[in-house]
Amino acid sequence: GRLKMAAGGGRYFCTAGRGMEPFLAREVRARLGATEVDYVTGKVFFSTEAEPGELRKLKSGERLFLLLKKCTPLMVSRHKGKMLQEIKSLVTEEPKYWLDVISIWRNFHGHEEKKDDVSQENQLPLKRKSEEETNIATKRQKMEQERETVSEECQAGAGEGCVVPERKSDWDCQTESETSLEDRSKSSGEKPIANSEQLNFSFRVSCRCSGAIAKILPSQEIGRAVGIALMKQCGWRADLRYPDLEIFVHLNDIHTVVGIPLFKLPLANREYIKTAGLRSTVAWAMASLAEISAGASVLDPMCGLGTILLEAAKEWPEACYWGADISDSQLEGADVNIRTAGLMDKIELLKASVRALPLPSESFDAVISDIPFGKKFKITKDIQLLPDILQEMERVLRVGGTVVLLLSQDLHKRMDAITKCAENDSPNAISDGASETATAKALKVDGNSSSSVNGVEESCLSSQRTRFGSLVPDGIYGVSLGKTDAFIYKYRKISTAGNR
């Protein structure tokens, strides 16, 4: 449970949608130079000396936390008092380390605190109102993201007795008011370790509990116990609505984790996206697989509101981007998003059908697309059109280029079916005596967990062709979209279409 504090840096964890953990682990290494990178379902742990500005740039994570404690699951017993005492020790046994972490947190928020302290009493209500108005468009998406993360973390445990709290009731002390909690702290007779400056902190505890421990102790009871312990230990005051500091406690059958959120809004909330379409983290992950380089031409032939193009253009601005869609309303929304993001000079839009793109053959280095899940037309028609869609994508793609697609579970099954019938429908599409089972095997993925099909032998890949031409599989990644699961498919074009 003891964590070492990196000189000038710290230990962190970031929550992630199911299936996004490998993308986030790679990103923290590449972007932050992170070390000690480790992940479980829903969380990636790492150490870094990166500055706040760099940490804010993470694109594949949901919420970022300073890590206070990570240890093995608590021993479950029928003695609730003993269990609560062990839980309290999570926040009381190493006060020096807590203060070190709080110091890092204060450094992150130092400028904001100085600015707010000047006229906090007069400005705070206005500031709160302004923040609520600014974020009202993303509030529903934010709640959905948080609920998804909670549900996925619960699945990592036993998945039983999981509490999904609303924002304002993270630590809902139903039997005690904030005032009585504060009075208890003041009259406890215990001297807080914090100095007078730190006494000004207000806080709340967000507790999420799943698995065996949830059958014994409810989240509210755990949160209240931790809150009282912190008031005695540090002299902080409880504020459930507008705290300076939030303490996140997650207990399950996998581990015990305590952390402090670094930023008020999730990393997944993009200030440059006015109207959200596809989940921004998944869109970024798709773009990261496309191997976009300076001067590359990138196409999304079913761009919708343009989320994939926005994420790609923000991260890889030296490339040129094109978006096509058959829907006027989608293109209008995409245009608004592009203008809001200030990317008018990076992204071109055109109205066109993905089955008949008015674009030259072999003119793009990458094609990235979220094939709609019955949003624009019925899913049965979607499935029937899939081979035509793939053939047109293949046509406009240069040799050596990549195709990255997001497919629903139904379309994922259809993709397997297309591959399996390749040998029967197009005998010449399979060369060098490769069997169809090898191709089918390369495309299959366990739908119950995130996984990637990587490391396929190059000789094997080069000998396999699908019915839709010269695209060969180069990876499959299962990801969660909240209520549904989906699959990111990556293909590489190995020869000119028609030269089989």
Short mmCIF file of C-alpha atoms in Angstrom, two decimals:
data_model
loop_
_atom_site.label_atom_id
_atom_site.label_comp_id
_atom_site.label_asym_id
_atom_site.label_seq_id
_atom_site.Cartn_x
_atom_site.Cartn_y
_atom_site.Cartn_z
CA GLY A 1 0.00 0.00 0.00
CA ARG A 2 2.95 2.37 0.54
CA LEU A 3 3.52 4.58 -2.47
CA LYS A 4 6.75 6.38 -3.24
CA MET A 5 6.51 10.01 -4.22
CA ALA A 6 8.50 10.74 -7.36
CA ALA A 7 10.83 13.71 -7.06
CA GLY A 8 9.02 16.63 -8.61
CA GLY A 9 6.27 14.31 -9.84
CA GLY A 10 3.65 11.94 -8.58
CA ARG A 11 1.74 8.72 -8.91
CA TYR A 12 -1.55 8.90 -10.81
CA PHE A 13 -4.39 6.84 -12.17
CA CYS A 14 -6.83 7.58 -14.94
CA THR A 15 -10.20 5.94 -15.48
CA ALA A 16 -10.98 4.56 -18.92
CA GLY A 17 -13.88 3.07 -20.81
CA ARG A 18 -13.72 -0.70 -21.12
CA GLY A 19 -11.30 -1.65 -23.89
CA MET A 20 -9.59 1.75 -23.83
CA GLU A 21 -7.01 0.77 -21.21
CA PRO A 22 -4.30 -0.38 -23.70
CA PHE A 23 -4.71 2.86 -25.69
CA LEU A 24 -4.41 4.95 -22.53
CA ALA A 25 -1.38 2.98 -21.29
CA ARG A 26 0.40 3.61 -24.59
CA GLU A 27 -0.60 7.27 -24.54
CA VAL A 28 0.73 8.03 -21.04
CA ARG A 29 4.05 6.45 -21.99
CA ALA A 30 4.33 8.37 -25.25
CA ARG A 31 2.87 11.73 -24.20
CA LEU A 32 4.00 11.95 -20.57
CA GLY A 33 7.07 9.71 -20.50
CA ALA A 34 5.24 7.77 -17.81
CA THR A 35 6.84 4.92 -15.88
CA GLU A 36 5.44 2.14 -13.67
CA VAL A 37 2.49 1.84 -16.06
CA ASP A 38 -0.05 -0.79 -15.08
CA TYR A 39 -3.73 -1.27 -15.79
CA VAL A 40 -6.82 -3.19 -14.77
CA THR A 41 -10.33 -2.97 -16.16
CA GLY A 42 -11.38 0.67 -15.99
CA LYS A 43 -8.11 2.14 -14.63
CA VAL A 44 -4.55 2.86 -15.74
CA PHE A 45 -1.90 3.57 -13.06
CA PHE A 46 1.34 5.43 -13.80
CA SER A 47 4.05 7.76 -12.52
CA THR A 48 5.14 10.95 -14.25
CA GLU A 49 6.80 14.31 -13.67
CA ALA A 50 4.67 15.96 -16.35
CA GLU A 51 3.23 19.42 -15.75
CA PRO A 52 -0.56 20.02 -15.40
CA GLY A 53 -0.76 21.37 -18.94
CA GLU A 54 0.63 18.11 -20.32
CA LEU A 55 -1.64 15.98 -18.16
CA ARG A 56 -4.67 17.85 -19.47
CA LYS A 57 -3.75 16.77 -23.00
CA LEU A 58 -4.52 13.10 -22.39
CA LYS A 59 -7.13 12.06 -24.96
CA SER A 60 -7.99 8.42 -24.29
CA GLY A 61 -8.86 8.68 -20.58
CA GLU A 62 -11.97 9.77 -18.70
CA ARG A 63 -10.96 11.26 -15.32
CA LEU A 64 -7.47 11.81 -13.93
CA PHE A 65 -6.60 11.30 -10.26
CA LEU A 66 -3.63 11.73 -7.96
CA LEU A 67 -3.15 8.29 -6.41
CA LEU A 68 -3.18 8.28 -2.62
CA LYS A 69 -3.45 4.57 -1.98
CA LYS A 70 -3.49 1.36 -3.98
CA CYS A 71 -3.49 -1.93 -2.15
CA THR A 72 -4.99 -5.39 -2.09
CA PRO A 73 -8.72 -5.83 -1.42
CA LEU A 74 -9.84 -5.46 2.18
CA MET A 75 -10.46 -8.64 4.11
CA VAL A 76 -14.20 -9.14 4.35
CA SER A 77 -15.56 -10.13 7.75
CA ARG A 78 -18.93 -10.05 9.47
CA HIS A 79 -17.54 -7.60 12.01
CA LYS A 80 -18.51 -4.27 10.43
CA GLY A 81 -16.71 -2.21 13.05
CA LYS A 82 -13.40 -3.91 12.30
CA MET A 83 -13.86 -3.40 8.56
CA LEU A 84 -14.68 0.29 9.03
CA GLN A 85 -11.56 0.69 11.16
CA GLU A 86 -9.44 -0.79 8.36
CA ILE A 87 -11.09 1.54 5.86
CA LYS A 88 -10.39 4.55 8.10
CA SER A 89 -6.73 3.53 8.29
CA LEU A 90 -6.52 4.05 4.53
CA VAL A 91 -6.61 7.79 5.19
CA THR A 92 -4.96 7.99 8.61
CA GLU A 93 -1.95 5.65 8.67
CA GLU A 94 0.40 7.77 6.51
CA PRO A 95 -0.35 11.45 7.19
CA LYS A 96 3.02 12.64 5.81
CA TYR A 97 2.36 11.01 2.45
CA TRP A 98 -1.14 12.49 2.36
CA LEU A 99 0.29 15.97 2.88
CA ASP A 100 2.84 15.37 0.11
CA VAL A 101 0.05 14.46 -2.31
CA ILE A 102 -2.08 17.39 -1.16
CA SER A 103 0.94 19.62 -1.83
CA ILE A 104 1.05 18.39 -5.44
CA TRP A 105 -2.69 19.01 -5.73
CA ARG A 106 -2.25 22.55 -4.35
CA ASN A 107 0.51 23.25 -6.87
CA PHE A 108 -1.85 22.19 -9.65
CA HIS A 109 -4.56 24.53 -8.43
CA GLY A 110 -2.43 27.31 -6.93
CA HIS A 111 -3.14 29.92 -9.59
CA GLU A 112 -6.87 29.21 -9.54
CA GLU A 113 -6.97 29.44 -5.73
CA LYS A 114 -5.19 32.81 -5.69
CA LYS A 115 -7.59 34.13 -8.29
CA ASP A 116 -10.67 32.84 -6.48
CA ASP A 117 -9.61 33.89 -2.96
CA VAL A 118 -9.65 37.62 -3.85
CA SER A 119 -13.44 37.80 -3.99
CA GLN A 120 -14.60 34.28 -3.30
CA GLU A 121 -17.70 35.17 -1.29
CA ASN A 122 -19.06 37.60 -3.89
CA GLN A 123 -17.95 35.83 -7.05
CA LEU A 124 -18.61 32.17 -6.25
CA PRO A 125 -22.39 32.12 -6.85
CA LEU A 126 -21.94 33.90 -10.18
CA LYS A 127 -19.05 31.61 -11.11
CA ARG A 128 -21.12 28.53 -10.28
CA LYS A 129 -24.00 29.76 -12.40
CA SER A 130 -21.67 30.53 -15.29
CA GLU A 131 -20.06 27.10 -15.09
CA GLU A 132 -23.48 25.43 -15.05
CA GLU A 133 -24.58 27.36 -18.12
CA THR A 134 -21.33 26.66 -19.95
CA ASN A 135 -21.44 22.95 -19.29
CA ILE A 136 -25.17 22.28 -19.70
CA ALA A 137 -24.65 20.93 -23.22
CA THR A 138 -22.19 18.31 -21.99
CA LYS A 139 -23.87 17.45 -18.67
CA ARG A 140 -25.87 14.52 -20.00
CA GLN A 141 -22.83 13.10 -21.82
CA LYS A 142 -20.69 13.55 -18.70
CA MET A 143 -23.18 11.67 -16.50
CA GLU A 144 -23.35 8.86 -19.04
CA GLN A 145 -19.55 8.63 -19.11
CA GLU A 146 -19.37 8.48 -15.32
CA ARG A 147 -22.08 5.84 -15.11
CA GLU A 148 -20.31 3.79 -17.76
CA THR A 149 -17.04 3.96 -15.88
CA VAL A 150 -18.76 2.93 -12.65
CA SER A 151 -20.52 -0.01 -14.28
CA GLU A 152 -17.29 -1.19 -15.88
CA GLU A 153 -15.40 -0.94 -12.60
CA CYS A 154 -18.18 -2.92 -10.95
CA GLN A 155 -17.76 -5.62 -13.58
CA ALA A 156 -14.09 -5.79 -12.63
CA GLY A 157 -15.26 -6.78 -9.15
CA ALA A 158 -18.02 -9.25 -8.47
CA GLY A 159 -20.54 -6.86 -9.94
CA GLU A 160 -22.87 -7.30 -6.99
CA GLY A 161 -24.14 -4.62 -4.67
CA CYS A 162 -22.69 -1.90 -6.84
CA VAL A 163 -23.77 1.65 -6.02
CA VAL A 164 -23.94 4.18 -8.84
CA PRO A 165 -24.23 7.50 -7.00
CA GLU A 166 -25.47 10.77 -8.43
CA ARG A 167 -23.00 13.64 -8.33
CA LYS A 168 -24.61 15.45 -5.39
CA SER A 169 -24.95 12.35 -3.23
CA ASP A 170 -21.47 10.87 -3.52
CA TRP A 171 -21.16 10.97 0.25
CA ASP A 172 -24.75 11.19 1.38
CA CYS A 173 -24.56 11.34 5.16
CA GLN A 174 -28.21 10.53 5.69
CA THR A 175 -28.01 10.35 9.46
CA GLU A 176 -25.85 13.42 10.04
CA SER A 177 -25.83 16.93 8.63
CA GLU A 178 -22.67 18.70 7.54
CA THR A 179 -22.94 20.93 10.63
CA SER A 180 -23.05 17.99 13.02
CA LEU A 181 -20.07 16.42 11.25
CA GLU A 182 -18.12 19.65 11.65
CA ASP A 183 -19.13 19.89 15.30
CA ARG A 184 -17.92 16.33 15.86
CA SER A 185 -14.56 17.25 14.33
CA LYS A 186 -14.17 20.35 16.50
CA SER A 187 -15.13 18.61 19.73
CA SER A 188 -13.23 15.38 19.13
CA GLY A 189 -10.29 16.47 21.21
CA GLU A 190 -7.87 15.20 18.56
CA LYS A 191 -5.39 17.70 17.20
CA PRO A 192 -5.37 17.87 13.38
CA ILE A 193 -2.02 17.41 11.67
CA ALA A 194 -2.78 20.14 9.14
CA ASN A 195 -1.57 23.69 9.57
CA SER A 196 -3.88 26.71 9.62
CA GLU A 197 -3.68 27.15 5.85
CA GLN A 198 -4.85 23.60 5.20
CA LEU A 199 -7.71 23.96 7.72
CA ASN A 200 -9.49 26.02 5.09
CA PHE A 201 -10.03 22.99 2.85
CA SER A 202 -13.55 21.78 2.26
CA PHE A 203 -14.03 18.27 0.94
CA ARG A 204 -16.38 15.43 0.15
CA VAL A 205 -15.89 11.70 -0.23
CA SER A 206 -17.06 9.80 -3.32
CA CYS A 207 -17.23 6.12 -2.49
CA ARG A 208 -17.86 3.32 -4.96
CA CYS A 209 -18.16 -0.17 -3.65
CA SER A 210 -18.70 -3.49 -5.43
CA GLY A 211 -18.10 -7.17 -4.91
CA ALA A 212 -18.00 -8.96 -1.57
CA ILE A 213 -17.49 -5.85 0.57
CA ALA A 214 -20.63 -4.23 -0.86
CA LYS A 215 -22.70 -7.03 0.69
CA ILE A 216 -21.47 -6.05 4.15
CA LEU A 217 -21.08 -2.27 4.01
CA PRO A 218 -23.02 0.25 1.88
CA SER A 219 -21.07 2.96 0.09
CA GLN A 220 -22.74 5.71 2.14
CA GLU A 221 -21.57 4.21 5.41
CA ILE A 222 -18.01 3.82 4.15
CA GLY A 223 -17.97 7.36 2.78
CA ARG A 224 -19.21 8.78 6.08
CA ALA A 225 -16.57 6.89 8.06
CA VAL A 226 -13.79 8.12 5.77
CA GLY A 227 -15.15 11.67 5.96
CA ILE A 228 -15.16 11.74 9.75
CA ALA A 229 -11.65 10.28 9.85
CA LEU A 230 -10.39 13.00 7.50
CA MET A 231 -11.92 15.78 9.58
CA LYS A 232 -10.22 14.44 12.68
CA GLN A 233 -6.94 13.80 10.88
CA CYS A 234 -6.64 16.97 8.81
CA GLY A 235 -9.09 19.45 10.25
CA TRP A 236 -10.96 19.82 6.97
CA ARG A 237 -14.65 20.68 6.78
CA ALA A 238 -17.32 18.78 4.89
CA ASP A 239 -19.01 20.40 1.89
CA LEU A 240 -21.02 17.98 -0.21
CA ARG A 241 -22.03 20.48 -2.91
CA TYR A 242 -19.03 22.69 -3.70
CA PRO A 243 -15.93 21.14 -2.12
CA ASP A 244 -12.39 22.34 -2.75
CA LEU A 245 -11.24 18.74 -2.71
CA GLU A 246 -12.85 15.41 -3.57
CA ILE A 247 -11.60 12.12 -2.15
CA PHE A 248 -12.37 9.13 -4.38
CA VAL A 249 -12.55 5.72 -2.67
CA HIS A 250 -13.13 2.56 -4.71
CA LEU A 251 -13.35 -0.84 -3.04
CA ASN A 252 -13.87 -4.08 -4.94
CA ASP A 253 -12.60 -7.65 -5.16
CA ILE A 254 -9.59 -6.60 -7.26
CA HIS A 255 -8.06 -3.77 -5.25
CA THR A 256 -8.55 -0.83 -2.91
CA VAL A 257 -7.92 2.58 -4.48
CA VAL A 258 -7.99 6.08 -2.99
CA GLY A 259 -7.38 9.18 -5.10
CA ILE A 260 -8.04 12.87 -5.68
CA PRO A 261 -9.46 14.13 -9.01
CA LEU A 262 -7.07 16.64 -10.54
CA PHE A 263 -9.59 18.47 -12.72
CA LYS A 264 -13.25 19.33 -12.19
CA LEU A 265 -14.32 18.17 -15.64
CA PRO A 266 -13.46 14.79 -17.17
CA LEU A 267 -10.62 14.74 -19.68
CA ALA A 268 -13.12 13.30 -22.16
CA ASN A 269 -15.05 16.59 -22.18
CA ARG A 270 -13.59 18.40 -25.18
CA GLU A 271 -13.97 22.17 -25.09
CA TYR A 272 -13.48 22.29 -28.85
CA ILE A 273 -16.45 20.01 -29.66
CA LYS A 274 -19.76 21.89 -29.64
CA THR A 275 -22.04 18.94 -30.40
CA ALA A 276 -20.76 15.50 -29.46
CA GLY A 277 -21.27 12.58 -31.81
CA LEU A 278 -19.10 9.51 -31.33
CA ARG A 279 -17.44 9.24 -27.93
CA SER A 280 -14.34 11.44 -28.16
CA THR A 281 -12.00 8.94 -26.49
CA VAL A 282 -12.94 6.19 -28.96
CA ALA A 283 -12.62 8.61 -31.89
CA TRP A 284 -9.09 9.51 -30.75
CA ALA A 285 -8.17 5.84 -30.35
CA MET A 286 -9.33 5.12 -33.90
CA ALA A 287 -7.26 8.01 -35.25
CA SER A 288 -4.23 6.81 -33.29
CA LEU A 289 -4.39 3.47 -35.13
CA ALA A 290 -4.41 5.13 -38.57
CA GLU A 291 -0.68 5.98 -38.50
CA ILE A 292 -1.28 9.57 -39.62
CA SER A 293 1.90 11.35 -40.69
CA ALA A 294 2.72 14.90 -41.80
CA GLY A 295 1.29 15.63 -45.23
CA ALA A 296 -1.05 12.62 -45.18
CA SER A 297 -4.56 12.75 -46.64
CA VAL A 298 -7.22 11.32 -44.33
CA LEU A 299 -10.86 10.58 -45.17
CA ASP A 300 -13.94 9.84 -43.08
CA PRO A 301 -16.56 8.87 -45.70
CA MET A 302 -19.38 8.66 -43.12
CA CYS A 303 -18.30 11.55 -40.94
CA GLY A 304 -21.54 12.43 -39.16
CA LEU A 305 -20.80 15.32 -36.79
CA GLY A 306 -17.09 15.01 -37.54
CA THR A 307 -15.83 13.80 -34.16
CA ILE A 308 -13.18 11.50 -35.65
CA LEU A 309 -11.89 14.26 -37.93
CA LEU A 310 -11.79 16.76 -35.05
CA GLU A 311 -9.84 14.41 -32.79
CA ALA A 312 -7.42 13.52 -35.58
CA ALA A 313 -6.87 17.11 -36.74
CA LYS A 314 -6.24 18.35 -33.19
CA GLU A 315 -3.66 15.63 -32.53
CA TRP A 316 -2.05 15.42 -35.99
CA PRO A 317 -2.46 18.94 -37.46
CA GLU A 318 0.11 18.47 -40.25
CA ALA A 319 -2.25 16.23 -42.25
CA CYS A 320 -5.19 17.12 -44.54
CA TYR A 321 -8.67 15.88 -43.66
CA TRP A 322 -11.82 15.22 -45.68
CA GLY A 323 -15.26 14.32 -44.41
CA ALA A 324 -18.20 13.05 -46.47
CA ASP A 325 -21.78 12.31 -45.49
CA ILE A 326 -25.10 11.87 -47.27
CA SER A 327 -27.05 13.77 -44.59
CA ASP A 328 -27.39 17.56 -44.81
CA SER A 329 -28.15 17.88 -41.09
CA GLN A 330 -25.05 15.87 -40.14
CA LEU A 331 -22.86 17.97 -42.42
CA GLU A 332 -24.30 21.16 -40.93
CA GLY A 333 -23.49 19.89 -37.43
CA ALA A 334 -20.00 18.90 -38.54
CA ASP A 335 -19.46 22.35 -40.03
CA VAL A 336 -20.44 24.02 -36.74
CA ASN A 337 -18.08 21.72 -34.84
CA ILE A 338 -15.21 22.43 -37.24
CA ARG A 339 -15.73 26.19 -36.94
CA THR A 340 -15.95 25.98 -33.14
CA ALA A 341 -12.67 24.06 -33.07
CA GLY A 342 -11.02 26.56 -35.43
CA LEU A 343 -10.15 23.84 -37.94
CA MET A 344 -11.72 25.30 -41.10
CA ASP A 345 -8.33 25.23 -42.85
CA LYS A 346 -7.71 21.58 -41.91
CA ILE A 347 -10.99 19.81 -42.71
CA GLU A 348 -13.00 19.85 -45.95
CA LEU A 349 -16.59 18.58 -46.08
CA LEU A 350 -18.56 17.24 -49.04
CA LYS A 351 -21.96 15.66 -49.53
CA ALA A 352 -21.59 12.17 -50.96
CA SER A 353 -22.63 8.55 -50.54
CA VAL A 354 -20.03 6.23 -49.11
CA ARG A 355 -20.90 3.78 -51.90
CA ALA A 356 -20.10 6.29 -54.67
CA LEU A 357 -17.45 8.74 -53.49
CA PRO A 358 -16.60 11.48 -56.05
CA LEU A 359 -12.93 11.05 -55.24
CA PRO A 360 -9.98 9.67 -57.26
CA SER A 361 -8.80 6.12 -56.68
CA GLU A 362 -5.82 5.68 -54.38
CA SER A 363 -5.92 9.29 -53.19
CA PHE A 364 -5.93 8.83 -49.38
CA ASP A 365 -3.38 7.50 -46.92
CA ALA A 366 -5.98 6.61 -44.29
CA VAL A 367 -9.72 6.03 -44.13
CA ILE A 368 -11.30 6.19 -40.67
CA SER A 369 -15.02 5.76 -40.07
CA ASP A 370 -17.70 4.92 -37.56
CA ILE A 371 -20.12 2.82 -39.62
CA PRO A 372 -23.51 3.87 -38.19
CA PHE A 373 -25.41 1.39 -36.05
CA GLY A 374 -28.82 1.85 -37.65
CA LYS A 375 -28.81 5.62 -37.13
CA LYS A 376 -29.23 6.56 -40.78
CA PHE A 377 -30.92 3.42 -42.09
CA LYS A 378 -32.02 0.07 -40.74
CA ILE A 379 -29.37 -2.24 -39.36
CA THR A 380 -30.39 -5.00 -41.81
CA LYS A 381 -29.66 -2.69 -44.73
CA ASP A 382 -26.44 -1.60 -43.00
CA ILE A 383 -25.25 -5.18 -42.97
CA GLN A 384 -26.16 -5.79 -46.61
CA LEU A 385 -24.25 -2.67 -47.68
CA LEU A 386 -21.07 -3.49 -45.77
CA PRO A 387 -19.21 -5.18 -48.69
CA ASP A 388 -20.04 -2.24 -51.00
CA ILE A 389 -18.86 0.25 -48.38
CA LEU A 390 -15.59 -1.60 -47.88
CA GLN A 391 -14.93 -1.86 -51.62
CA GLU A 392 -15.31 1.90 -52.06
CA MET A 393 -13.05 2.61 -49.09
CA GLU A 394 -10.48 0.25 -50.56
CA ARG A 395 -10.70 1.99 -53.93
CA VAL A 396 -9.81 5.46 -52.62
CA LEU A 397 -7.02 4.14 -50.37
CA ARG A 398 -3.39 4.11 -51.45
CA VAL A 399 -1.32 0.93 -51.28
CA GLY A 400 0.21 0.71 -47.82
CA GLY A 401 -2.57 2.85 -46.36
CA THR A 402 -4.79 1.95 -43.42
CA VAL A 403 -8.52 1.59 -42.89
CA VAL A 404 -9.87 1.92 -39.34
CA LEU A 405 -13.54 1.11 -38.78
CA LEU A 406 -15.85 1.06 -35.78
CA LEU A 407 -18.39 -1.75 -36.09
CA SER A 408 -21.33 -2.77 -33.93
CA GLN A 409 -21.63 -6.35 -32.71
CA ASP A 410 -23.99 -7.13 -35.60
CA LEU A 411 -21.60 -5.67 -38.16
CA HIS A 412 -18.71 -7.46 -36.45
CA LYS A 413 -20.52 -10.77 -37.02
CA ARG A 414 -21.19 -9.79 -40.62
CA MET A 415 -17.50 -9.02 -41.12
CA ASP A 416 -16.64 -12.53 -39.97
CA ALA A 417 -19.23 -13.96 -42.35
CA ILE A 418 -17.80 -11.99 -45.28
CA THR A 419 -14.35 -13.33 -44.52
CA LYS A 420 -15.53 -16.90 -44.08
CA CYS A 421 -17.25 -16.94 -47.47
CA ALA A 422 -14.26 -15.33 -49.23
CA GLU A 423 -12.89 -18.63 -50.48
CA ASN A 424 -16.23 -19.74 -51.92
CA ASP A 425 -17.25 -16.40 -53.45
CA SER A 426 -13.85 -15.35 -54.78
CA PRO A 427 -11.40 -18.24 -55.09
CA ASN A 428 -8.63 -16.04 -56.47
CA ALA A 429 -8.80 -13.79 -53.44
CA ILE A 430 -6.98 -16.41 -51.38
CA SER A 431 -3.42 -16.92 -52.52
CA ASP A 432 -0.45 -19.05 -51.54
CA GLY A 433 -2.73 -21.81 -50.34
CA ALA A 434 -3.87 -19.94 -47.22
CA SER A 435 -7.00 -21.41 -45.70
CA GLU A 436 -10.06 -19.34 -44.95
CA THR A 437 -9.92 -20.45 -41.34
CA ALA A 438 -6.68 -18.52 -40.87
CA THR A 439 -8.33 -15.30 -42.03
CA ALA A 440 -11.44 -15.96 -39.99
CA LYS A 441 -9.30 -16.66 -36.95
CA ALA A 442 -7.45 -13.38 -37.41
CA LEU A 443 -10.76 -11.51 -37.39
CA LYS A 444 -12.35 -13.19 -34.39
CA VAL A 445 -12.40 -11.55 -31.00
CA ASP A 446 -13.92 -12.39 -27.64
CA GLY A 447 -17.01 -10.21 -27.35
CA ASN A 448 -17.03 -10.37 -23.55
CA SER A 449 -13.77 -8.56 -22.97
CA SER A 450 -11.52 -6.00 -24.51
CA SER A 451 -8.93 -7.60 -26.70
CA SER A 452 -6.71 -6.93 -29.64
CA VAL A 453 -5.62 -9.26 -32.40
CA ASN A 454 -2.03 -8.23 -32.97
CA GLY A 455 1.25 -9.88 -33.76
CA VAL A 456 -0.09 -11.80 -36.76
CA GLU A 457 2.82 -13.07 -38.84
CA GLU A 458 3.58 -10.78 -41.77
CA SER A 459 3.85 -13.75 -44.13
CA CYS A 460 0.42 -14.86 -42.98
CA LEU A 461 -1.07 -11.41 -43.52
CA SER A 462 0.45 -11.03 -46.97
CA SER A 463 -1.09 -14.29 -48.10
CA GLN A 464 -4.63 -13.44 -47.02
CA ARG A 465 -7.14 -11.44 -49.03
CA THR A 466 -10.74 -10.77 -48.21
CA ARG A 467 -13.53 -10.78 -50.76
CA PHE A 468 -13.52 -6.97 -50.81
CA GLY A 469 -10.03 -6.84 -52.29
CA SER A 470 -6.56 -6.18 -50.98
CA LEU A 471 -7.30 -5.20 -47.38
CA VAL A 472 -5.71 -7.47 -44.79
CA PRO A 473 -6.53 -7.46 -41.06
CA ASP A 474 -4.05 -5.66 -38.82
CA GLY A 475 -5.83 -5.64 -35.46
CA ILE A 476 -9.21 -5.81 -33.74
CA TYR A 477 -10.01 -4.01 -30.49
CA GLY A 478 -13.15 -4.49 -28.42
CA VAL A 479 -14.37 -1.23 -26.82
CA SER A 480 -17.39 -0.10 -24.84
CA LEU A 481 -19.69 2.67 -26.04
CA GLY A 482 -21.62 2.76 -22.77
CA LYS A 483 -24.79 0.79 -23.33
CA THR A 484 -23.31 -1.25 -26.18
CA ASP A 485 -20.03 -2.83 -27.15
CA ALA A 486 -18.29 -2.28 -30.47
CA PHE A 487 -15.15 -3.32 -32.32
CA ILE A 488 -12.41 -1.24 -33.90
CA TYR A 489 -11.10 -3.00 -37.01
CA LYS A 490 -7.79 -2.03 -38.59
CA TYR A 491 -6.85 -3.06 -42.14
CA ARG A 492 -3.85 -2.39 -44.35
CA LYS A 493 -3.93 -2.25 -48.14
CA ILE A 494 -1.23 -4.49 -49.58
CA SER A 495 -1.83 -4.11 -53.33
CA THR A 496 -3.91 -2.26 -55.89
CA ALA A 497 -7.55 -3.36 -55.93
CA GLY A 498 -8.17 -5.79 -58.75
CA ASN A 499 -4.57 -7.07 -58.88
CA ARG A 500 -5.22 -10.39 -57.23
#
